[in-house]
C-alpha positions as a Python dict, from the first residue, in 0.01 Angstrom:
ca = {
    (1, 'A'): (0, 0, 0),
    (2, 'P'): (-7, -339, -175),
    (3, 'H'): (52, -189, -520),
    (4, 'D'): (358, -1, -391),
    (5, 'V'): (501, -325, -252),
    (6, 'Y'): (434, -499, -585),
    (7, 'L'): (622, -224, -772),
    (8, 'L'): (911, -242, -526),
    (9, 'L'): (942, -619, -559),
    (10, 'R'): (922, -598, -937),
    (11, 'G'): (1193, -330, -947),
    (12, 'L'): (1428, -524, -720),
    (13, 'K'): (1446, -802, -979),
    (14, 'T'): (1638, -578, -1222),
    (15, 'L'): (1814, -348, -974),
    (16, 'E'): (2158, -506, -1018),
    (17, 'L'): (2136, -481, -1399),
    (18, 'R'): (2019, -120, -1387),
    (19, 'M'): (2289, -18, -1140),
    (20, 'R'): (2560, -184, -1348),
    (21, 'R'): (2449, 14, -1655),
    (22, 'H'): (2410, 332, -1449),
    (23, 'N'): (2773, 297, -1331),
    (24, 'E'): (2905, 208, -1678),
    (25, 'N'): (2729, 503, -1840),
    (26, 'G'): (2847, 746, -1572),
    (27, 'L'): (3210, 645, -1615),
    (28, 'A'): (3193, 645, -1997),
    (29, 'L'): (3033, 989, -2006),
    (30, 'A'): (3275, 1130, -1746),
    (31, 'E'): (3577, 1002, -1940),
    (32, 'F'): (3441, 1148, -2263),
    (33, 'L'): (3368, 1487, -2107),
    (34, 'D'): (3705, 1493, -1933),
    (35, 'G'): (3873, 1499, -2275),
    (36, 'H'): (3631, 1735, -2451),
    (37, 'P'): (3776, 2075, -2550),
    (38, 'R'): (3457, 2261, -2447),
    (39, 'V'): (3463, 2117, -2095),
    (40, 'Q'): (3655, 2301, -1825),
    (41, 'K'): (3626, 2041, -1545),
    (42, 'V'): (3443, 1718, -1468),
    (43, 'Y'): (3341, 1618, -1115),
    (44, 'Y'): (3307, 1241, -1098),
    (45, 'P'): (3458, 1011, -833),
    (46, 'G'): (3560, 757, -1097),
    (47, 'L'): (3813, 994, -1255),
    (48, 'A'): (4167, 996, -1118),
    (49, 'S'): (4150, 1378, -1118),
    (50, 'H'): (3869, 1377, -858),
    (51, 'A'): (3976, 1482, -508),
    (52, 'Y'): (3828, 1167, -353),
    (53, 'Y'): (3915, 917, -627),
    (54, 'E'): (4128, 696, -399),
    (55, 'V'): (3857, 688, -132),
    (56, 'A'): (3592, 611, -393),
    (57, 'K'): (3803, 335, -547),
    (58, 'R'): (3850, 178, -204),
    (59, 'T'): (3493, 209, -79),
    (60, 'M'): (3260, 197, -380),
    (61, 'A'): (3155, -99, -594),
    (62, 'G'): (3083, 145, -878),
    (63, 'F'): (3113, 520, -917),
    (64, 'G'): (2750, 589, -999),
    (65, 'G'): (2580, 766, -1282),
    (66, 'L'): (2573, 1120, -1147),
    (67, 'L'): (2833, 1362, -1277),
    (68, 'T'): (2883, 1735, -1290),
    (69, 'F'): (3081, 1938, -1539),
    (70, 'L'): (3164, 2297, -1622),
    (71, 'V'): (3131, 2430, -1976),
    (72, 'K'): (3450, 2614, -2070),
    (73, 'D'): (3424, 2991, -2132),
    (74, 'A'): (3045, 2987, -2103),
    (75, 'D'): (2805, 3219, -1925),
    (76, 'W'): (2470, 3097, -1795),
    (77, 'R'): (2301, 3143, -2135),
    (78, 'R'): (2559, 2946, -2335),
    (79, 'T'): (2545, 2675, -2070),
    (80, 'A'): (2165, 2666, -2098),
    (81, 'D'): (2206, 2628, -2475),
    (82, 'V'): (2400, 2304, -2416),
    (83, 'V'): (2126, 2172, -2187),
    (84, 'D'): (1860, 2269, -2441),
    (85, 'A'): (2048, 2105, -2731),
    (86, 'V'): (2061, 1749, -2595),
    (87, 'R'): (1803, 1508, -2732),
    (88, 'I'): (1825, 1206, -2502),
    (89, 'P'): (1841, 1337, -2144),
    (90, 'R'): (1533, 1522, -2028),
    (91, 'I'): (1558, 1831, -1813),
    (92, 'G'): (1488, 1739, -1453),
    (93, 'P'): (1644, 1749, -1106),
    (94, 'S'): (1577, 1387, -1008),
    (95, 'L'): (1838, 1114, -976),
    (96, 'G'): (1879, 744, -1041),
    (97, 'G'): (1600, 668, -1286),
    (98, 'V'): (1624, 454, -1598),
    (99, 'E'): (1616, 764, -1818),
    (100, 'S'): (1899, 1014, -1826),
    (101, 'L'): (1831, 1357, -1685),
    (102, 'I'): (2019, 1683, -1723),
    (103, 'E'): (1997, 2013, -1540),
    (104, 'Q'): (2169, 2344, -1489),
    (105, 'P'): (2178, 2397, -1110),
    (106, 'M'): (2191, 2775, -1146),
    (107, 'V'): (1851, 2768, -1320),
    (108, 'M'): (1682, 2467, -1157),
    (109, 'S'): (1776, 2484, -790),
    (110, 'Y'): (1963, 2805, -709),
    (111, 'H'): (1796, 3074, -921),
    (112, 'E'): (1697, 3277, -615),
    (113, 'L'): (2062, 3329, -515),
    (114, 'S'): (2286, 3599, -655),
    (115, 'P'): (2588, 3497, -868),
    (116, 'D'): (2819, 3571, -573),
    (117, 'E'): (2607, 3361, -336),
    (118, 'R'): (2607, 3071, -585),
    (119, 'L'): (2984, 3090, -628),
    (120, 'A'): (3030, 3093, -250),
    (121, 'I'): (2858, 2754, -228),
    (122, 'G'): (3028, 2612, -539),
    (123, 'I'): (2755, 2659, -800),
    (124, 'P'): (2898, 2853, -1096),
    (125, 'D'): (2671, 2960, -1381),
    (126, 'N'): (2845, 2723, -1626),
    (127, 'M'): (2770, 2406, -1426),
    (128, 'I'): (2569, 2114, -1567),
    (129, 'R'): (2464, 1798, -1384),
    (130, 'V'): (2377, 1473, -1557),
    (131, 'S'): (2216, 1166, -1406),
    (132, 'C'): (2285, 881, -1648),
    (133, 'G'): (2010, 635, -1712),
    (134, 'I'): (2039, 301, -1886),
    (135, 'E'): (2044, 420, -2247),
    (136, 'N'): (2328, 320, -2476),
    (137, 'A'): (2646, 498, -2360),
    (138, 'E'): (2758, 573, -2717),
    (139, 'D'): (2425, 743, -2784),
    (140, 'L'): (2457, 956, -2469),
    (141, 'I'): (2813, 1053, -2562),
    (142, 'A'): (2719, 1141, -2921),
    (143, 'D'): (2427, 1348, -2795),
    (144, 'L'): (2637, 1548, -2550),
    (145, 'D'): (2908, 1587, -2812),
    (146, 'Q'): (2668, 1745, -3062),
    (147, 'A'): (2525, 1972, -2790),
    (148, 'L'): (2870, 2093, -2684),
    (149, 'D'): (2982, 2145, -3044),
    (150, 'R'): (2700, 2387, -3131),
}
């Protein structure tokens, strides 16, 4: 439809700027979480600890804004409390928008599976996914910090 094409063309004008911020925020948040005492593990291709870091470094222009982390010593409820405590990201399963989103896969996408079935496919109850938008990285970090420290 003509309006859809107009929106696409308008969005393409700022795509490079949005992607740069998306990448910067993803890396900043991943590095912060990687050093946080309440975080067990961070999955992000821009961290040297990631299994495919060397491949990502060689093949990617940026590491993206999507990251996953595990809350240390947390069951599903304590993990949900972290998700509920953030103020900037909104709860949602989408990716790549200008606003940051957060979700707990166990609740949002895999609730019909048993804990054993989720573990078998790599979805523990203490997993959180964040899709970084273009907000200020320091604000995102401070927000996640206060949520983890509750």
